Amino acid sequence: PAWTATLPQNLPSWKCLAARAVREGVAPLLAKRLCHYDLPDPIRECLESARLSTAARNLILNNALAESDAALARRGIPGLLHKGIYLARAVYPDPSLRPMVDADILAAPEDIPGAIESLRDAGFGIVGAQHVAPLHIPNGAPATGAYLNSLPFRRSAGEAGTYIHLHWHWRNGSLPLSNGREAAAGVRDITRRPVPPFRARAAPAPAEALVLHAEHALKHGCRRMIHLADIAWLWRQTSPEPQAVEKA
C-alpha cells in the first residue's frame, strides 16, 4: 500500500515511532495495523508486548466489571457502560486494542446510594476517601469523593490498581474538585442536563456517544492520539446522522 512509503527507514526512527505510539496509547492499534509488515524484531516485540499488556489489563478490568455488574443486578440497579470499556466492547474490532486504566459505569442519580453499597459488597472501596471533601449526590445521601460527578472505586484487597469508576452524569465525568473554577462550571452544567432513562445493559445512542467522547478528548486537551482514535472508530462503526450529532 502507498502509506507504507511513509514508514521509518532505519531502526532509530522505528524506535522513536514505537515509543511515541506507547505514550499516545495507540501501540496496540499500530501492532495490528503492521502485523503483516516486515518490522525490525525489536519493534515488533515492543508493539506486540504493548498489545498483550493491554489485553491482560483489559481482562482484569472486564472480570472486575462482571463482578460489579452482578452486584448491581442483585439490587436491581441498571447501568450503562461508559467511555473506554464501552469503546473497547462496542466500537473497536478487538477489545485488546483500546488501553484502559479503569472501567466506567454510568447509573441514574437516584440509584447511586444503592450502587455504592453494591460495589462495597463486591469488595470495592472508594479511593482516597479519607483525603477528599464531602460530595452530595443528586437525590441521594452524602458520600465522599474527589470528583465532580463520579466516584472511583478500587478492589479493597488484592488486584491493586483494579478500578471501577461510578458516574451519575454524562459530562465532565472525571473533573477533579480541586480545580475550583472548572468544578463550578461543571456543577452548572450538571444542573442543565439530566441523565437519560436507563435500562439494563443499554448503550448510548451513536450521536450521544460521539459527542461524549469528543468532549472527553477536549477535556484532556486532545493530548493523546488514542482520544482521536476513539472518535474515528466511533464515526466509522456507528455512522451517526449529522442532524442527530448537532442535536446532541
GROMACS .gro file of C-alpha atoms in nm:
model
  248
    1PRO     CA    1   0.000   0.000   0.000
    2ALA     CA    2   0.108   0.358  -0.066
    3TRP     CA    3   0.102   0.452   0.305
    4THR     CA    4   0.393   0.216   0.374
    5ALA     CA    5   0.621   0.462   0.193
    6THR     CA    6   0.587   0.694   0.494
    7LEU     CA    7   0.715   0.435   0.744
    8PRO     CA    8   1.060   0.475   0.903
    9GLN     CA    9   1.358   0.353   0.706
   10ASN     CA   10   1.601   0.284   0.989
   11LEU     CA   11   1.597   0.135   1.339
   12PRO     CA   12   1.638   0.461   1.538
   13SER     CA   13   1.338   0.610   1.359
   14TRP     CA   14   1.137   0.294   1.424
   15LYS     CA   15   1.228   0.316   1.793
   16CYS     CA   16   1.105   0.676   1.807
   17LEU     CA   17   0.778   0.576   1.639
   18ALA     CA   18   0.722   0.281   1.873
   19ALA     CA   19   0.797   0.489   2.183
   20ARG     CA   20   0.558   0.760   2.064
   21ALA     CA   21   0.286   0.503   1.997
   22VAL     CA   22   0.320   0.367   2.351
   23ARG     CA   23   0.297   0.718   2.502
   24GLU     CA   24  -0.004   0.804   2.289
   25GLY     CA   25  -0.192   0.484   2.378
   26VAL     CA   26  -0.206   0.358   2.019
   27ALA     CA   27   0.068   0.092   2.027
   28PRO     CA   28  -0.187  -0.196   2.017
   29LEU     CA   29  -0.355  -0.034   1.715
   30LEU     CA   30  -0.020   0.009   1.543
   31ALA     CA   31   0.072  -0.352   1.619
   32LYS     CA   32  -0.247  -0.470   1.446
   33ARG     CA   33  -0.202  -0.233   1.153
   34LEU     CA   34   0.155  -0.350   1.091
   35CYS     CA   35   0.110  -0.718   1.176
   36HIS     CA   36   0.185  -0.825   0.816
   37TYR     CA   37   0.464  -0.574   0.762
   38ASP     CA   38   0.830  -0.670   0.782
   39LEU     CA   39   0.923  -0.487   1.103
   40PRO     CA   40   1.259  -0.492   1.280
   41ASP     CA   41   1.241  -0.756   1.551
   42PRO     CA   42   1.280  -0.514   1.847
   43ILE     CA   43   0.993  -0.301   1.714
   44ARG     CA   44   0.761  -0.595   1.658
   45GLU     CA   45   0.838  -0.718   2.010
   46CYS     CA   46   0.773  -0.374   2.159
   47LEU     CA   47   0.438  -0.329   1.984
   48GLU     CA   48   0.325  -0.685   2.048
   49SER     CA   49   0.420  -0.652   2.413
   50ALA     CA   50   0.204  -0.339   2.439
   51ARG     CA   51  -0.089  -0.521   2.278
   52LEU     CA   52  -0.057  -0.822   2.509
   53SER     CA   53  -0.024  -0.599   2.816
   54THR     CA   54  -0.338  -0.414   2.713
   55ALA     CA   55  -0.522  -0.743   2.660
   56ALA     CA   56  -0.418  -0.868   3.005
   57ARG     CA   57  -0.514  -0.542   3.175
   58ASN     CA   58  -0.849  -0.533   2.999
   59LEU     CA   59  -0.920  -0.892   3.101
   60ILE     CA   60  -0.870  -0.798   3.467
   61LEU     CA   61  -1.097  -0.495   3.427
   62ASN     CA   62  -1.363  -0.700   3.250
   63ASN     CA   63  -1.361  -0.955   3.531
   64ALA     CA   64  -1.398  -0.676   3.787
   65LEU     CA   65  -1.676  -0.522   3.579
   66ALA     CA   66  -1.860  -0.856   3.566
   67GLU     CA   67  -1.847  -0.876   3.946
   68SER     CA   68  -1.965  -0.519   3.990
   69ASP     CA   69  -2.241  -0.570   3.731
   70ALA     CA   70  -2.361  -0.878   3.918
   71ALA     CA   71  -2.360  -0.684   4.246
   72LEU     CA   72  -2.566  -0.404   4.090
   73ALA     CA   73  -2.806  -0.656   3.935
   74ARG     CA   74  -2.873  -0.811   4.277
   75ARG     CA   75  -3.014  -0.474   4.384
   76GLY     CA   76  -3.196  -0.425   4.055
   77ILE     CA   77  -2.976  -0.131   3.953
   78PRO     CA   78  -2.922  -0.093   3.577
   79GLY     CA   79  -2.602   0.058   3.447
   80LEU     CA   80  -2.455   0.184   3.123
   81LEU     CA   81  -2.106   0.103   3.002
   82HIS     CA   82  -1.918   0.429   2.972
   83LYS     CA   83  -1.605   0.562   2.798
   84GLY     CA   84  -1.317   0.316   2.748
   85ILE     CA   85  -1.496  -0.005   2.842
   86TYR     CA   86  -1.786   0.084   2.610
   87LEU     CA   87  -1.547   0.168   2.327
   88ALA     CA   88  -1.343  -0.149   2.370
   89ARG     CA   89  -1.652  -0.369   2.359
   90ALA     CA   90  -1.874  -0.191   2.110
   91VAL     CA   91  -1.654   0.007   1.873
   92TYR     CA   92  -1.301  -0.133   1.842
   93PRO     CA   93  -1.269  -0.450   1.633
   94ASP     CA   94  -1.074  -0.619   1.915
   95PRO     CA   95  -1.105  -0.524   2.287
   96SER     CA   96  -0.728  -0.561   2.326
   97LEU     CA   97  -0.675  -0.257   2.101
   98ARG     CA   98  -0.812   0.002   2.349
   99PRO     CA   99  -0.596   0.061   2.659
  100MET     CA  100  -0.788   0.137   2.979
  101VAL     CA  101  -0.696   0.246   3.329
  102ASP     CA  102  -1.039   0.176   3.476
  103ALA     CA  103  -1.387   0.054   3.386
  104ASP     CA  104  -1.658   0.320   3.388
  105ILE     CA  105  -2.023   0.261   3.473
  106LEU     CA  106  -2.296   0.525   3.440
  107ALA     CA  107  -2.600   0.494   3.668
  108ALA     CA  108  -2.905   0.710   3.733
  109PRO     CA  109  -2.856   0.959   4.019
  110GLU     CA  110  -3.131   0.805   4.230
  111ASP     CA  111  -2.954   0.467   4.210
  112ILE     CA  112  -2.614   0.591   4.325
  113PRO     CA  113  -2.653   0.530   4.702
  114GLY     CA  114  -2.756   0.170   4.634
  115ALA     CA  115  -2.481   0.132   4.374
  116ILE     CA  116  -2.220   0.245   4.628
  117GLU     CA  117  -2.335  -0.023   4.871
  118SER     CA  118  -2.341  -0.282   4.591
  119LEU     CA  119  -1.980  -0.212   4.497
  120ARG     CA  120  -1.875  -0.223   4.862
  121ASP     CA  121  -2.049  -0.559   4.899
  122ALA     CA  122  -1.846  -0.680   4.599
  123GLY     CA  123  -1.519  -0.586   4.770
  124PHE     CA  124  -1.459  -0.240   4.623
  125GLY     CA  125  -1.383   0.066   4.833
  126ILE     CA  126  -1.393   0.436   4.748
  127VAL     CA  127  -1.041   0.554   4.660
  128GLY     CA  128  -0.883   0.809   4.893
  129ALA     CA  129  -1.200   0.859   5.094
  130GLN     CA  130  -1.005   0.996   5.390
  131HIS     CA  131  -0.849   1.277   5.187
  132VAL     CA  132  -1.144   1.423   4.998
  133ALA     CA  133  -1.432   1.662   5.055
  134PRO     CA  134  -1.798   1.569   5.112
  135LEU     CA  135  -1.988   1.515   4.790
  136HIS     CA  136  -2.367   1.547   4.774
  137ILE     CA  137  -2.510   1.300   4.527
  138PRO     CA  138  -2.828   1.415   4.348
  139ASN     CA  139  -3.138   1.261   4.506
  140GLY     CA  140  -2.923   1.061   4.746
  141ALA     CA  141  -2.728   1.061   5.068
  142PRO     CA  142  -2.396   1.246   5.100
  143ALA     CA  143  -2.092   1.045   5.002
  144THR     CA  144  -1.722   1.118   4.981
  145GLY     CA  145  -1.541   1.175   4.654
  146ALA     CA  146  -1.267   1.367   4.477
  147TYR     CA  147  -1.455   1.417   4.150
  148LEU     CA  148  -1.750   1.625   4.045
  149ASN     CA  149  -1.991   1.355   3.939
  150SER     CA  150  -1.819   1.023   3.977
  151LEU     CA  151  -1.671   0.804   4.248
  152PRO     CA  152  -1.356   0.597   4.190
  153PHE     CA  153  -1.357   0.252   4.349
  154ARG     CA  154  -1.072   0.008   4.383
  155ARG     CA  155  -1.066  -0.354   4.492
  156SER     CA  156  -1.007  -0.330   4.864
  157ALA     CA  157  -0.793  -0.645   4.880
  158GLY     CA  158  -0.570  -0.787   4.607
  159GLU     CA  159  -0.560  -0.689   4.240
  160ALA     CA  160  -0.410  -0.350   4.320
  161GLY     CA  161  -0.498  -0.098   4.056
  162THR     CA  162  -0.829  -0.258   3.957
  163TYR     CA  163  -1.054   0.044   3.937
  164ILE     CA  164  -1.424   0.094   3.876
  165HIS     CA  165  -1.550   0.449   3.821
  166LEU     CA  166  -1.916   0.502   3.909
  167HIS     CA  167  -2.068   0.801   3.726
  168TRP     CA  168  -2.408   0.968   3.752
  169HIS     CA  169  -2.381   1.217   3.468
  170TRP     CA  170  -2.267   1.203   3.108
  171ARG     CA  171  -2.043   1.506   3.111
  172ASN     CA  172  -1.727   1.619   3.294
  173GLY     CA  173  -1.718   1.271   3.436
  174SER     CA  174  -1.376   1.293   3.596
  175LEU     CA  175  -1.335   1.665   3.654
  176PRO     CA  176  -1.148   1.698   3.985
  177LEU     CA  177  -1.298   1.907   4.263
  178SER     CA  178  -0.952   2.050   4.328
  179ASN     CA  179  -0.991   2.265   4.016
  180GLY     CA  180  -1.229   2.523   4.160
  181ARG     CA  181  -1.316   2.728   3.852
  182GLU     CA  182  -1.374   2.429   3.624
  183ALA     CA  183  -1.558   2.246   3.902
  184ALA     CA  184  -1.800   2.535   3.943
  185ALA     CA  185  -1.863   2.534   3.567
  186GLY     CA  186  -1.918   2.160   3.586
  187VAL     CA  187  -2.176   2.198   3.860
  188ARG     CA  188  -2.369   2.445   3.649
  189ASP     CA  189  -2.350   2.208   3.353
  190ILE     CA  190  -2.478   1.914   3.558
  191THR     CA  191  -2.786   2.109   3.661
  192ARG     CA  192  -2.877   2.172   3.298
  193ARG     CA  193  -2.873   1.823   3.156
  194PRO     CA  194  -3.036   1.523   3.324
  195VAL     CA  195  -2.920   1.168   3.275
  196PRO     CA  196  -3.137   0.991   3.015
  197PRO     CA  197  -3.360   0.698   3.116
  198PHE     CA  198  -3.171   0.379   3.192
  199ARG     CA  199  -3.225   0.016   3.112
  200ALA     CA  200  -3.000  -0.276   3.191
  201ARG     CA  201  -2.702  -0.321   2.960
  202ALA     CA  202  -2.808  -0.027   2.746
  203ALA     CA  203  -2.571   0.160   2.519
  204PRO     CA  204  -2.561   0.530   2.434
  205ALA     CA  205  -2.709   0.641   2.104
  206PRO     CA  206  -2.439   0.682   1.834
  207ALA     CA  207  -2.467   1.062   1.825
  208GLU     CA  208  -2.457   1.087   2.207
  209ALA     CA  209  -2.153   0.858   2.218
  210LEU     CA  210  -1.970   1.065   1.957
  211VAL     CA  211  -2.034   1.396   2.135
  212LEU     CA  212  -1.948   1.246   2.475
  213HIS     CA  213  -1.612   1.116   2.359
  214ALA     CA  214  -1.531   1.430   2.160
  215GLU     CA  215  -1.589   1.626   2.481
  216HIS     CA  216  -1.376   1.377   2.673
  217ALA     CA  217  -1.093   1.427   2.422
  218LEU     CA  218  -1.121   1.805   2.455
  219LYS     CA  219  -1.121   1.781   2.834
  220HIS     CA  220  -0.783   1.610   2.804
  221GLY     CA  221  -0.669   1.870   2.551
  222CYS     CA  222  -0.657   1.602   2.279
  223ARG     CA  223  -0.312   1.531   2.421
  224ARG     CA  224  -0.309   1.165   2.323
  225MET     CA  225  -0.379   1.005   1.987
  226ILE     CA  226  -0.598   0.740   2.149
  227HIS     CA  227  -0.869   1.001   2.209
  228LEU     CA  228  -0.871   1.091   1.841
  229ALA     CA  229  -0.871   0.721   1.753
  230ASP     CA  230  -1.181   0.681   1.974
  231ILE     CA  231  -1.366   0.943   1.772
  232ALA     CA  232  -1.251   0.796   1.440
  233TRP     CA  233  -1.363   0.444   1.535
  234LEU     CA  234  -1.695   0.571   1.670
  235TRP     CA  235  -1.766   0.753   1.346
  236ARG     CA  236  -1.657   0.457   1.136
  237GLN     CA  237  -1.853   0.194   1.328
  238THR     CA  238  -2.173   0.382   1.418
  239SER     CA  239  -2.215   0.638   1.134
  240PRO     CA  240  -2.437   0.880   1.333
  241GLU     CA  241  -2.666   1.111   1.139
  242PRO     CA  242  -2.528   1.467   1.121
  243GLN     CA  243  -2.861   1.607   1.243
  244ALA     CA  244  -2.852   1.380   1.546
  245VAL     CA  245  -2.494   1.487   1.624
  246GLU     CA  246  -2.595   1.855   1.604
  247LYS     CA  247  -2.891   1.791   1.837
  248ALA     CA  248  -2.670   1.600   2.085
   0.00000   0.00000   0.00000
